Short mmCIF file of N, CA and C in Angstrom, two decimals:
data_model
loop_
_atom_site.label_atom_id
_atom_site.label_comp_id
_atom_site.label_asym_id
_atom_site.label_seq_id
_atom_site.Cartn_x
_atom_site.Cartn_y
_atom_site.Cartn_z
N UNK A 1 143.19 0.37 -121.76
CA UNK A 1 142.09 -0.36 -122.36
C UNK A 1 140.74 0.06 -121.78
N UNK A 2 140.92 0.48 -120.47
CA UNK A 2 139.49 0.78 -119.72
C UNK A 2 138.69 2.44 -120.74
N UNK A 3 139.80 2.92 -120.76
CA UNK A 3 139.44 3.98 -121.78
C UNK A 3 138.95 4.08 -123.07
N UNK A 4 139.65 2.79 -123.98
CA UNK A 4 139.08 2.43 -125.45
C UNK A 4 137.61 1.90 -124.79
N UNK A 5 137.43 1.13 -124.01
CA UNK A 5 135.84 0.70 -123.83
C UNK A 5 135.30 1.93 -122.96
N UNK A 6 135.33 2.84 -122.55
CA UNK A 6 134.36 3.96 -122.73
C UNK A 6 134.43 4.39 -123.71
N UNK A 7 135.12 4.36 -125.06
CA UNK A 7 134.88 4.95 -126.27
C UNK A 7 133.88 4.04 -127.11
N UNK A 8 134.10 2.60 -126.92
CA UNK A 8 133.04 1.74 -127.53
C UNK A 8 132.08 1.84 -127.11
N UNK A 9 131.71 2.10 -125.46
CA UNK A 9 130.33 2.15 -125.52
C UNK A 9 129.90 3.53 -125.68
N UNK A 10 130.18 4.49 -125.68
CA UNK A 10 129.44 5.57 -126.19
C UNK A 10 128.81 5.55 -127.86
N UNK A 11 130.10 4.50 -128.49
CA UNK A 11 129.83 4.62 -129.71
C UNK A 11 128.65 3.40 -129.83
N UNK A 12 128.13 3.11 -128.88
CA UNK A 12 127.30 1.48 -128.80
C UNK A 12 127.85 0.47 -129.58
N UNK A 13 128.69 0.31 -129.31
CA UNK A 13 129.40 -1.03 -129.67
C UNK A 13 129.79 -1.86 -128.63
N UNK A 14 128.95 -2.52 -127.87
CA UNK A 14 128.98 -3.26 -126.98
C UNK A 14 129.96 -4.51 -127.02
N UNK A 15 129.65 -4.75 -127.95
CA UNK A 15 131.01 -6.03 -127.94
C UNK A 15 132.52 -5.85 -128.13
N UNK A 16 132.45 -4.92 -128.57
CA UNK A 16 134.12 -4.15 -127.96
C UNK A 16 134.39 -3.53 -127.03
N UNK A 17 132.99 -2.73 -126.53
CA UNK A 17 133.45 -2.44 -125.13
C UNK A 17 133.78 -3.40 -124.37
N UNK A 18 132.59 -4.27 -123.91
CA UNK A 18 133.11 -5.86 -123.19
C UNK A 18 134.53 -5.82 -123.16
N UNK A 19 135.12 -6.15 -124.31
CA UNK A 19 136.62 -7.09 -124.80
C UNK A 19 137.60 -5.98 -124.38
N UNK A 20 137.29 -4.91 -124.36
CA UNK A 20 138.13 -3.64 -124.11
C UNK A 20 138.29 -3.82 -122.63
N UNK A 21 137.34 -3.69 -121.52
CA UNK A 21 137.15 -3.53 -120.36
C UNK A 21 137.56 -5.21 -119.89
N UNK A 22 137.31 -6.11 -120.28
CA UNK A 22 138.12 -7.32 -120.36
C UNK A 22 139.28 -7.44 -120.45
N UNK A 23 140.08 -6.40 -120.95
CA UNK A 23 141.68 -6.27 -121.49
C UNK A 23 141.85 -5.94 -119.90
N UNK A 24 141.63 -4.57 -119.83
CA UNK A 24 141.52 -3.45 -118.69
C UNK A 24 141.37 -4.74 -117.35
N UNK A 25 140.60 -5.31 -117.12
CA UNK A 25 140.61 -6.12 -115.83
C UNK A 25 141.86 -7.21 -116.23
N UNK A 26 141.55 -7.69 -117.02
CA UNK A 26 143.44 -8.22 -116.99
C UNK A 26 144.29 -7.76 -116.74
N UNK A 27 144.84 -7.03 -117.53
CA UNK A 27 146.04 -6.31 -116.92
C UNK A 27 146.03 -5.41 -115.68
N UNK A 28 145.23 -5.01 -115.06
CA UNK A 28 144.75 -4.75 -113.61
C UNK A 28 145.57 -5.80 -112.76
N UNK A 29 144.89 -7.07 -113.52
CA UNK A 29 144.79 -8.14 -112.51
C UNK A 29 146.16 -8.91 -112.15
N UNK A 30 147.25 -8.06 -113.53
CA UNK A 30 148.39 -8.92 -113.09
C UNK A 30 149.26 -7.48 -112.23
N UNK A 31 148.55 -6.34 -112.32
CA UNK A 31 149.22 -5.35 -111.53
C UNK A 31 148.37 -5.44 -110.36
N UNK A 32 147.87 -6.51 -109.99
CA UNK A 32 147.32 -6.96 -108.72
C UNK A 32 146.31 -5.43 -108.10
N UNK A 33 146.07 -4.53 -108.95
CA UNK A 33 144.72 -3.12 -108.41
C UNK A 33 143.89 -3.71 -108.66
N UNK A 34 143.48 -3.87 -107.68
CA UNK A 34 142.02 -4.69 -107.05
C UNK A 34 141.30 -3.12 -107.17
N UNK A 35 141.43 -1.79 -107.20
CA UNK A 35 140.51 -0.83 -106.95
C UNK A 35 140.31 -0.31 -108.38
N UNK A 36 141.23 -0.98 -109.10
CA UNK A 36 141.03 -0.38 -110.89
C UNK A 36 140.16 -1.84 -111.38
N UNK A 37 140.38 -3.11 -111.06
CA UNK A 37 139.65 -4.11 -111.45
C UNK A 37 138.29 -3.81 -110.84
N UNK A 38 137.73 -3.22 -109.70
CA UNK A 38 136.51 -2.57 -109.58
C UNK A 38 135.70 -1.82 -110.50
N UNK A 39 136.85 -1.06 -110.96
CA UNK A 39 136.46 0.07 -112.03
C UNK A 39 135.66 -0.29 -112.84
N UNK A 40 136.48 -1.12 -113.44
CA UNK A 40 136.58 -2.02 -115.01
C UNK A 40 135.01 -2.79 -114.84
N UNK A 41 134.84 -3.41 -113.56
CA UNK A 41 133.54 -4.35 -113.89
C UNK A 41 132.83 -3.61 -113.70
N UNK A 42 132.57 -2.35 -112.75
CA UNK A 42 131.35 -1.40 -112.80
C UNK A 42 131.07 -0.65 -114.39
N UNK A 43 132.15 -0.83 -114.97
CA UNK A 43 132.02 -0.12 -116.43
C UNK A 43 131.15 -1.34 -117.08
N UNK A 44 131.68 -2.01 -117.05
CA UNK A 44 131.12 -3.65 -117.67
C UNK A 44 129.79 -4.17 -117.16
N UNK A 45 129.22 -4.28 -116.08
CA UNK A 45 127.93 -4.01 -115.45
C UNK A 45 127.11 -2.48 -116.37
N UNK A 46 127.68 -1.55 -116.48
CA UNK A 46 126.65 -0.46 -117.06
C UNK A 46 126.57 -1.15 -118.49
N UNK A 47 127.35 -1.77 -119.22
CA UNK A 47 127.22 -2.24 -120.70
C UNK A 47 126.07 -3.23 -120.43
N UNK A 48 126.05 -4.14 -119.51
CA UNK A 48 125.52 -5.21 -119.15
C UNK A 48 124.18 -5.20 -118.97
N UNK A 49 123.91 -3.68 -118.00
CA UNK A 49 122.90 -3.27 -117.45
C UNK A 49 121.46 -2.94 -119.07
N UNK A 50 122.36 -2.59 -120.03
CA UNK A 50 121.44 -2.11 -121.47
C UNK A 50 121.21 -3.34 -121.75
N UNK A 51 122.11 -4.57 -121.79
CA UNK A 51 122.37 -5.76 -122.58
C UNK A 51 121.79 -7.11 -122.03
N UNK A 52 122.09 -7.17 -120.51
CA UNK A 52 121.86 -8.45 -119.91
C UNK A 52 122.01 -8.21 -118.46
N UNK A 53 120.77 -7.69 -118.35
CA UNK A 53 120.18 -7.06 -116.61
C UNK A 53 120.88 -7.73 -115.96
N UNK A 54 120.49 -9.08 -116.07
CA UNK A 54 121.05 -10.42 -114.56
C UNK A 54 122.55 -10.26 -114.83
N UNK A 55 123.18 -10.59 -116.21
CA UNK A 55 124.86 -10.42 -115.96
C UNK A 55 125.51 -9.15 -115.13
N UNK A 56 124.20 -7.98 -115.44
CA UNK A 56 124.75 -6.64 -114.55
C UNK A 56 125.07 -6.74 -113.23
N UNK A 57 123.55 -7.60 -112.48
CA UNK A 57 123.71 -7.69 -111.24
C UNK A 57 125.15 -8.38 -110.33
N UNK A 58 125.02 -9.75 -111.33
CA UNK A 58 126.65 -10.43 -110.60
C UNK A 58 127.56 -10.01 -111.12
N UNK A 59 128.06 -8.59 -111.80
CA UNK A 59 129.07 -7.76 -112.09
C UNK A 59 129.11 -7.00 -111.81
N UNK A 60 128.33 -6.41 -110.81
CA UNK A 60 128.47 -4.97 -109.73
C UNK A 60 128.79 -5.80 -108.84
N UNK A 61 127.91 -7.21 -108.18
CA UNK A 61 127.94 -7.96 -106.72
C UNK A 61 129.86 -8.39 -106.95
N UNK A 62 130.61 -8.69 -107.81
CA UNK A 62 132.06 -8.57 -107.86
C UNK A 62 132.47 -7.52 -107.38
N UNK A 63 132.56 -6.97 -108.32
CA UNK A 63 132.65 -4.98 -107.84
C UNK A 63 132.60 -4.53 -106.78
N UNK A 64 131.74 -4.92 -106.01
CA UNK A 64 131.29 -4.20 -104.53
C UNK A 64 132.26 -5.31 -103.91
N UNK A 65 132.57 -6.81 -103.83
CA UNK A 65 133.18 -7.67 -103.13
C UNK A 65 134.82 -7.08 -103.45
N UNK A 66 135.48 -6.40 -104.40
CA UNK A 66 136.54 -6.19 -104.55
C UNK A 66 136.48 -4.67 -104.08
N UNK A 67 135.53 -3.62 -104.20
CA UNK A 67 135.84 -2.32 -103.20
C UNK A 67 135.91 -2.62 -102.03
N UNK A 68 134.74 -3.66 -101.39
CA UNK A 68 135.13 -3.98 -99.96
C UNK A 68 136.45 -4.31 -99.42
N UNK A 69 137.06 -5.32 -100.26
CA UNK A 69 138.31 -5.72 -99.68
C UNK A 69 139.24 -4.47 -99.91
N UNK A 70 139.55 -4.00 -100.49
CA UNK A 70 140.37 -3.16 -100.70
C UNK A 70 140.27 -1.57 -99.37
N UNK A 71 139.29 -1.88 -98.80
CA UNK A 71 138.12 -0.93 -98.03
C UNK A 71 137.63 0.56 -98.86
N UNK A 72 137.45 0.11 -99.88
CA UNK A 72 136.77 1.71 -100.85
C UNK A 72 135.37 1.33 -100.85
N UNK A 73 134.37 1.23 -99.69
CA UNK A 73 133.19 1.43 -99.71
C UNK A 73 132.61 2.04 -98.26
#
């Protein structure tokens, strides 16, 4: 799913990317990769970043709290 939402947002379709990369952190989340659920919201923060600056910020500040734990920073 993390892959169909880099295809939505290239195609600027933001609201499927979202729901795409939304899939992608779910199912991450029940395969418990905390370093692919990173992925997923830094992808989701760049959609965010065109769309809704402030949602960007507290969707990287996740991001960075889940590379930390995992220690990928």
């Amino acid at each position: 799913h993390h892959n169909i939402g880099l295809v939505y947002s290239a195609m600027g379709d933001h609201d499927k990317a979202l729901a795409a990369y939304e899939r992608a952190i779910a199912i991450r989340a029940e395969l418990n990769d905390r370093r692919g659920m990173a992925v997923s919201l830094n992808a989701i923060g760049r959609v965010e970043a065109r769309t809704a600056p402030a949602a960007a910020l507290k969707t990287y500040e996740r991001a960075l709290q889940l590379r930390r734990e995992v220690g990928d920073t």
